[in-house]
PDB file of C-alpha atoms in Angstrom:
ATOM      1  CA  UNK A 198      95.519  86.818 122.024  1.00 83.00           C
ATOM      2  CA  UNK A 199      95.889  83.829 119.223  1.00 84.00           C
ATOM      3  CA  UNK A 200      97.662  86.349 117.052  1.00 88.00           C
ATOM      4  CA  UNK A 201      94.944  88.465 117.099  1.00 93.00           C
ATOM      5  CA  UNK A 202      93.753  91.830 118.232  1.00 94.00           C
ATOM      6  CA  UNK A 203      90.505  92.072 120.384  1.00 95.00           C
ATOM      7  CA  UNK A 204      89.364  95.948 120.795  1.00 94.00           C
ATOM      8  CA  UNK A 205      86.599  96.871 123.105  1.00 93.00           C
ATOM      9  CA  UNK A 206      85.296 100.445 124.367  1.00 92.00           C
ATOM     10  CA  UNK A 207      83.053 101.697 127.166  1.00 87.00           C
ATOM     11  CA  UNK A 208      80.722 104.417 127.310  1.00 82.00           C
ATOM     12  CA  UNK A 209      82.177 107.153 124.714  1.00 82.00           C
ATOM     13  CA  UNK A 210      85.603 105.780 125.167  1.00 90.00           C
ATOM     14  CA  UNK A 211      86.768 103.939 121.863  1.00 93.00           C
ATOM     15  CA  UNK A 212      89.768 101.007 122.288  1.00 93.00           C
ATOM     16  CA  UNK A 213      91.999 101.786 119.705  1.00 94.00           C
ATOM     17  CA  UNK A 214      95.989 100.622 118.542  1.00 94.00           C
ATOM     18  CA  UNK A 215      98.080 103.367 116.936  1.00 95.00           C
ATOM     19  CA  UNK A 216     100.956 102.624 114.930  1.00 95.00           C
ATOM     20  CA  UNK A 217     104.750 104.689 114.550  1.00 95.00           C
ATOM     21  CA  UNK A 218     104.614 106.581 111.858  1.00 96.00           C
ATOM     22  CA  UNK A 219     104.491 104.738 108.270  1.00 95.00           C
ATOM     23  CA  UNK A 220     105.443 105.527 105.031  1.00 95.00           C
ATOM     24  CA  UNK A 221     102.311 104.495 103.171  1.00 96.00           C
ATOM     25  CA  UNK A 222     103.050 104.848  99.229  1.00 95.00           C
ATOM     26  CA  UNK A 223     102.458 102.024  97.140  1.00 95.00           C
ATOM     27  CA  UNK A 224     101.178 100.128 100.398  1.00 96.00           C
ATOM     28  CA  UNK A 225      98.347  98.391 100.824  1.00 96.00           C
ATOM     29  CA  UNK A 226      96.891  98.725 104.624  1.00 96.00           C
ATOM     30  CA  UNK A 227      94.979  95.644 105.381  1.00 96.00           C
ATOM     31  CA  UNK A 228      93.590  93.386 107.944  1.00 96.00           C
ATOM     32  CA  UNK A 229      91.317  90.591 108.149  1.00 96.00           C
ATOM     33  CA  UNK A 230      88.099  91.778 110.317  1.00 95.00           C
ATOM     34  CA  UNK A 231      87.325  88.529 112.295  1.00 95.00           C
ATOM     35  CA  UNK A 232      84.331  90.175 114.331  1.00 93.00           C
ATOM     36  CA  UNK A 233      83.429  93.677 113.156  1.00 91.00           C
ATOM     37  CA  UNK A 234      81.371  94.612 116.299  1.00 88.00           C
ATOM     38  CA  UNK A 235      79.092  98.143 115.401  1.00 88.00           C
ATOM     39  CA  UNK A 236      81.438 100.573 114.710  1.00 91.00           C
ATOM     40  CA  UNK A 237      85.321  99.859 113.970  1.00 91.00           C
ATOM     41  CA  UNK A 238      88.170 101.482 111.590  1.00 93.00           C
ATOM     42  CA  UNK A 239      91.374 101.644 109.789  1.00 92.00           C
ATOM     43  CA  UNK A 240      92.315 105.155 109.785  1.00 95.00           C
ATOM     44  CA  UNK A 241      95.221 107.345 108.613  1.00 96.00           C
ATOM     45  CA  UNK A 242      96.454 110.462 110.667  1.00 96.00           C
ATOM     46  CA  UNK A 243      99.373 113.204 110.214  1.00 96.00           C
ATOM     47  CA  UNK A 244      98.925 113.308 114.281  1.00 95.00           C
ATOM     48  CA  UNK A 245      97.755 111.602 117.220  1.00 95.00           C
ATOM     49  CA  UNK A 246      97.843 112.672 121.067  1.00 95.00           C
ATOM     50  CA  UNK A 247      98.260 108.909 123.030  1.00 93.00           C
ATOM     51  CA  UNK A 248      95.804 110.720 125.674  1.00 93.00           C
ATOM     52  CA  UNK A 249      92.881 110.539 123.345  1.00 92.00           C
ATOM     53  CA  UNK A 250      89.972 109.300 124.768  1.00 92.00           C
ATOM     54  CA  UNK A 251      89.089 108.052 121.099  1.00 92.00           C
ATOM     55  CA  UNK A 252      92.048 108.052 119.216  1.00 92.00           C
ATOM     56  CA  UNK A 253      92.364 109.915 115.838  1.00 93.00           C
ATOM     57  CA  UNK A 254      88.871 110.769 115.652  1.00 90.00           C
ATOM     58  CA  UNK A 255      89.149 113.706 116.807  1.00 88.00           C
ATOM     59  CA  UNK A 256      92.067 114.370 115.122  1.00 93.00           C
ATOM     60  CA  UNK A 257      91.284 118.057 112.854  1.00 93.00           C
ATOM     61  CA  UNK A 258      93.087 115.678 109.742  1.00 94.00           C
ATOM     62  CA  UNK A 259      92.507 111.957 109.042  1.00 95.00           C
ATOM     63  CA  UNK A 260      90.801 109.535 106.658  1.00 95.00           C
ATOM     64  CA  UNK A 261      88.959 106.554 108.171  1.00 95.00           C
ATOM     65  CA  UNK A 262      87.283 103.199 106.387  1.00 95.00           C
ATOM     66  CA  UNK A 263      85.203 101.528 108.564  1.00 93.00           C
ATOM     67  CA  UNK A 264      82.651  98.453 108.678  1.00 91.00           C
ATOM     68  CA  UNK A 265      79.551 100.101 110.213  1.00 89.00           C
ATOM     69  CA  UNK A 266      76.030  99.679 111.815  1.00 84.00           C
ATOM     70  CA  UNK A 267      73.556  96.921 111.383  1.00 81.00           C
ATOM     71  CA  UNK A 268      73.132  96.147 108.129  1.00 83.00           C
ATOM     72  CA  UNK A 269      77.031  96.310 108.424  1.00 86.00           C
ATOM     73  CA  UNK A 270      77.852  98.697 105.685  1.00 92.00           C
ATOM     74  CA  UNK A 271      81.227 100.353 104.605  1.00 95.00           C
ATOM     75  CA  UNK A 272      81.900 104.002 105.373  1.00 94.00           C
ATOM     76  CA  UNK A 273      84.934 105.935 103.976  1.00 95.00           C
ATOM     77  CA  UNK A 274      85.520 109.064 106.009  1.00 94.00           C
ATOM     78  CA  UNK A 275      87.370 112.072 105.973  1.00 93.00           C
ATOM     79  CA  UNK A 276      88.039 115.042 108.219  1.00 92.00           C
ATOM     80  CA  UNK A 277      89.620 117.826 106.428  1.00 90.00           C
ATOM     81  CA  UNK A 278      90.425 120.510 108.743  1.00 83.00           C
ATOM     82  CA  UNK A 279      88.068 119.790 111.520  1.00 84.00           C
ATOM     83  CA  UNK A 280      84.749 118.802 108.741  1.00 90.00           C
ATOM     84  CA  UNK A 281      83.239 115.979 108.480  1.00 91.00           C
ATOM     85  CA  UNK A 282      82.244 113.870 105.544  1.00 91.00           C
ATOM     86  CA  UNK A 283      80.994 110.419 105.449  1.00 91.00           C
ATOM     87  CA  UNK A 284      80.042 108.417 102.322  1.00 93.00           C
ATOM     88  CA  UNK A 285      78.589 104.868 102.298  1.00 93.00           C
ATOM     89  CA  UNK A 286      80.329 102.501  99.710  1.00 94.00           C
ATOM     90  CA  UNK A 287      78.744  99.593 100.309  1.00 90.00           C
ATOM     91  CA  UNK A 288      77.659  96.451 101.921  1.00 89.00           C
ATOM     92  CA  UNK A 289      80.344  94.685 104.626  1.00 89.00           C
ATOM     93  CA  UNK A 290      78.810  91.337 104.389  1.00 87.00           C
ATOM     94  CA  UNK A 291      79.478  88.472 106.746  1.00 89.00           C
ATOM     95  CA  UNK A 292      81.741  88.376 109.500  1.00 92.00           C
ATOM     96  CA  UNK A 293      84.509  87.676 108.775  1.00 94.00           C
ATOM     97  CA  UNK A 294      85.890  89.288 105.634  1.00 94.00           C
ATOM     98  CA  UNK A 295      89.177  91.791 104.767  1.00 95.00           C
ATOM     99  CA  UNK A 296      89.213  95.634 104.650  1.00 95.00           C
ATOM    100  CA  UNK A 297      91.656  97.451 102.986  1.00 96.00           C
ATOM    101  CA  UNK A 298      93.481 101.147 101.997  1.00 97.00           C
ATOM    102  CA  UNK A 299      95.815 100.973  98.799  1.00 97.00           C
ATOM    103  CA  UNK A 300      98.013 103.816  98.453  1.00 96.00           C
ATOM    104  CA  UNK A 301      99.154 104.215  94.705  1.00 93.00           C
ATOM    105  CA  UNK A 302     100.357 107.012  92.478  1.00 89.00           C
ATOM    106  CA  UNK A 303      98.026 109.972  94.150  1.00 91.00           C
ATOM    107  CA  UNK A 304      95.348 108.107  94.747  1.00 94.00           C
ATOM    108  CA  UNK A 305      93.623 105.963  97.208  1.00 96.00           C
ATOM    109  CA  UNK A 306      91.924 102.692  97.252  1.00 96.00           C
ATOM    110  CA  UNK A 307      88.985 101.290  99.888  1.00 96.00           C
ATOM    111  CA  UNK A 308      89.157  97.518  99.113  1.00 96.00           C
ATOM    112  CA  UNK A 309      87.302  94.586 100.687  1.00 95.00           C
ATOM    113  CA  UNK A 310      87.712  91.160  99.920  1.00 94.00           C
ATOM    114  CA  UNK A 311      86.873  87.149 101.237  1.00 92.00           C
ATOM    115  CA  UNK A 312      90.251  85.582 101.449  1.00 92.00           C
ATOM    116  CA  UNK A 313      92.556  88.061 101.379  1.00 92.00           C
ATOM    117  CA  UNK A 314      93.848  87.242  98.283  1.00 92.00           C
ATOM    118  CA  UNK A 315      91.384  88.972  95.938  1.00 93.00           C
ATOM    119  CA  UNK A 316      90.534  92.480  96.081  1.00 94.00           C
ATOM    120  CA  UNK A 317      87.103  94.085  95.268  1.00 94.00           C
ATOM    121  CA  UNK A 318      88.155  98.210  94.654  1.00 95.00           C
ATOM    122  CA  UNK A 319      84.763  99.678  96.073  1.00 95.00           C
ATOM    123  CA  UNK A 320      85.863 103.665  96.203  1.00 95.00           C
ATOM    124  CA  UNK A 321      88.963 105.195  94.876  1.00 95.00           C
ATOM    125  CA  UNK A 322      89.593 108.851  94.727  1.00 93.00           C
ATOM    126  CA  UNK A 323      92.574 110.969  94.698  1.00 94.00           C
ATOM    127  CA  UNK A 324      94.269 111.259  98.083  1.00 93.00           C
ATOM    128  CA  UNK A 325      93.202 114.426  99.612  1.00 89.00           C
ATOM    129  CA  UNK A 326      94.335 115.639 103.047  1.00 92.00           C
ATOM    130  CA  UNK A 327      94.962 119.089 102.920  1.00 91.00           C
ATOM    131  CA  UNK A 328      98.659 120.393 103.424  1.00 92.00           C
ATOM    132  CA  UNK A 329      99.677 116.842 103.113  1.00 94.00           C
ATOM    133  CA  UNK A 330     100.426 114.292 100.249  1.00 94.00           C
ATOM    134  CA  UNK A 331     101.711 110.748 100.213  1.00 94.00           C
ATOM    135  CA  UNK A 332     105.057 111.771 100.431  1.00 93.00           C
ATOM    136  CA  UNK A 333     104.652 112.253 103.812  1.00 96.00           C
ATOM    137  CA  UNK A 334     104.080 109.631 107.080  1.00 97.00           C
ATOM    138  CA  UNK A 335     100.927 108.493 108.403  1.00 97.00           C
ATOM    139  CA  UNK A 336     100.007 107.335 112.076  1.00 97.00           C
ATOM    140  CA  UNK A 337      97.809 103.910 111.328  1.00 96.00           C
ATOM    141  CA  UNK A 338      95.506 103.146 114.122  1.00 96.00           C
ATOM    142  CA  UNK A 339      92.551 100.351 114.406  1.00 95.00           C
ATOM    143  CA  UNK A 340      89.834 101.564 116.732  1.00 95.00           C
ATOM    144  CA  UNK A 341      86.476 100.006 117.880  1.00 94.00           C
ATOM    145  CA  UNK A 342      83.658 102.084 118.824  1.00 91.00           C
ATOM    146  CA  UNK A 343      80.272 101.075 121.034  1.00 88.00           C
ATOM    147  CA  UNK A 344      81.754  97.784 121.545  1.00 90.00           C
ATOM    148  CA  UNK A 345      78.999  97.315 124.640  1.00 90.00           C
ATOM    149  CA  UNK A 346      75.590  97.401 122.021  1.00 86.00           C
ATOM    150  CA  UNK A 347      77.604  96.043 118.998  1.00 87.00           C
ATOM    151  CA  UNK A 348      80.461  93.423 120.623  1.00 89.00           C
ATOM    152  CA  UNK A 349      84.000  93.540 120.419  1.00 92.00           C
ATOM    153  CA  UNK A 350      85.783  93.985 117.244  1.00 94.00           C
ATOM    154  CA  UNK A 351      88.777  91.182 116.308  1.00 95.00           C
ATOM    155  CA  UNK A 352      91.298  91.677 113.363  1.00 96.00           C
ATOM    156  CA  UNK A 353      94.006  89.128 112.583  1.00 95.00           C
ATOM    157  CA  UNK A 354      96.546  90.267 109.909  1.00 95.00           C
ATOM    158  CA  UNK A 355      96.984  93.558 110.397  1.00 94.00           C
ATOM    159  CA  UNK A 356      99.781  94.875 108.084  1.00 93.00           C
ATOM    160  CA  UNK A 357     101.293  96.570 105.506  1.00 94.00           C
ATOM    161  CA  UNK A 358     101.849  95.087 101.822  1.00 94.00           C
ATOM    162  CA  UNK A 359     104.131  96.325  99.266  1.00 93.00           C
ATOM    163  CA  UNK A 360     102.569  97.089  95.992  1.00 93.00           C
ATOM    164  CA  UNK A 361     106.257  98.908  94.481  1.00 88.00           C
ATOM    165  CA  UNK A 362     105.842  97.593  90.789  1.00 81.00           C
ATOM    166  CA  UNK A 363     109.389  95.203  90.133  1.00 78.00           C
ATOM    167  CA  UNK A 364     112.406  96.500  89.238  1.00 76.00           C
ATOM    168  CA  UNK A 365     112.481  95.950  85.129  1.00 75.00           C
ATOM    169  CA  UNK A 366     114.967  93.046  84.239  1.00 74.00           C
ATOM    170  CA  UNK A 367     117.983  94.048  82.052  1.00 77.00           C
ATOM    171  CA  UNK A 368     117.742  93.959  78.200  1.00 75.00           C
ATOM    172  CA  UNK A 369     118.578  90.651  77.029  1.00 73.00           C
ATOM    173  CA  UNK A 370     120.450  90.030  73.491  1.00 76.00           C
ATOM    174  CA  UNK A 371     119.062  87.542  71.691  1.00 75.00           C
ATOM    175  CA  UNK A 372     120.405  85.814  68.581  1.00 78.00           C
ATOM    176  CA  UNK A 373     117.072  83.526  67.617  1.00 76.00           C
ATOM    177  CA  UNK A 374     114.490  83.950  64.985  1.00 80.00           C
ATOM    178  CA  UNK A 375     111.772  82.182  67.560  1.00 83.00           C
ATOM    179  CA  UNK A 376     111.481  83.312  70.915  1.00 82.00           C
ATOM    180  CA  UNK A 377     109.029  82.672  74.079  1.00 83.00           C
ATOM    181  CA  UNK A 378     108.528  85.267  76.298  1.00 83.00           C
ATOM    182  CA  UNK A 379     106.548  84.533  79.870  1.00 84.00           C
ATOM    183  CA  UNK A 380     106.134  87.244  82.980  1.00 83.00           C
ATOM    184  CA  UNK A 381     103.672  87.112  86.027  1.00 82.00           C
ATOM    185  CA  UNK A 382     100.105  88.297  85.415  1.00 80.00           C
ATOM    186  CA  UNK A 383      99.621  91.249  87.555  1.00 82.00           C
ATOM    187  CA  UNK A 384      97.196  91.822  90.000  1.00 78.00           C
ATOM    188  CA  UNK A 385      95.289  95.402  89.406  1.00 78.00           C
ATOM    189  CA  UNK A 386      91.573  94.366  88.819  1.00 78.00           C
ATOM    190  CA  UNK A 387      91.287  97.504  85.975  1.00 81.00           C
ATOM    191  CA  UNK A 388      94.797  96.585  84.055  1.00 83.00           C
ATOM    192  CA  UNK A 389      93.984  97.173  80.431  1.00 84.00           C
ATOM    193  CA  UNK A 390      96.163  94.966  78.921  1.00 85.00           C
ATOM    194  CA  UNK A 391     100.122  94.075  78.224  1.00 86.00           C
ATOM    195  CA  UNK A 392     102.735  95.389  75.044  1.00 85.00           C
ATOM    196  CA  UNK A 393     105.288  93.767  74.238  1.00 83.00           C
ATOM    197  CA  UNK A 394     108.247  95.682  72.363  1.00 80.00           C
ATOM    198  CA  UNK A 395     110.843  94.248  70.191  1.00 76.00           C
ATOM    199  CA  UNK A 396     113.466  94.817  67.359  1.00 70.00           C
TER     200      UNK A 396
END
């Protein structure tokens, strides 16, 4: 409704959306958390059965990063064949704010941020599903969990970004002895610096 997505539950039952399958390297998995309700998530899965009562939770394989609780706090959460681990990495904030998985290299990155625009890295740790790498596709599902105690839970901009570095320009000749050189600043918040190579 309004371009946006409201998720509710009842009882045990979580409301939850489940993507096709994505290809999820060098993507950045975001959406902008209008209402976070109690308990609500991004998660990744190899597999999902559409009968589910709650989605990929109970999925054996899948990493989840959810707002959570009051205090709202960020989980990240994994199941790696059929255990359980949850770690907290920090404080949601005010509703309403963005959430976000980066997929780079080998690694993955739990991101929040105010606008959308900016990203705060809060936890990033080599991507670690076992039997499965980022080469392979992910189901993406946002789910919303004891919506009747906590409220619904509302996300706008729900998507996919590309983060594929640019293609490098050609070589160009140049016949000068003074030359000004400009590019884009890039965006990675831990970039150590630029080189520049000539001659």
């Amino acid at each position: 409704r309004n371009d946006s997505i409201f998720l509710r539950s009842a009882a045990n039952v979580s409301g939850w959306v489940v993507s096709a399958k994505q290809d999820l390297r060098n993507k950045r998995l975001r959406a902008k958390i209008v209402k976070s309700g109690w308990d609500g998530s991004f998660s990744i899965s190899p597999r999902v059965d559409l009968s589910a009562t709650n989605g990929v939770f109970a999925q054996p394989t899948r990493l989840r990063f959810c707002p959570y609780g009051l205090p709202r706090a960020l989980h990240v959460e994994w199941r790696k064949e059929g255990m359980t681990y949850d770690l907290s990495v920090g404080a949601a904030g005010n509703d309403p704010f963005w959430i976000a998985m980066s997929f780079v290299n080998d690694s993955v990155r739990f991101e929040r941020s105010s606008d959308g625009a900016v990203w705060q890295e809060i936890w990033r740790e080599k991507f670690g599903l076992p039997g499965y790498t980022l080469t392979d596709s992910f189901y993406v599902e946002l789910q919303a969990h004891k919506t009747p105690s906590g409220g619904e839970m509302i996300a706008t901009h729900v998507g996919l970004e590309d983060l594929s570095p640019p293609t490098p320009a050609v070589p160009v000749q140049v016949s000068s002895t003074e030359v000004t050189v400009e590019w884009e600043q890039n965006e990675e918040s831990d970039l150590a610096g630029y080189t520049l190579y000539y001659g």
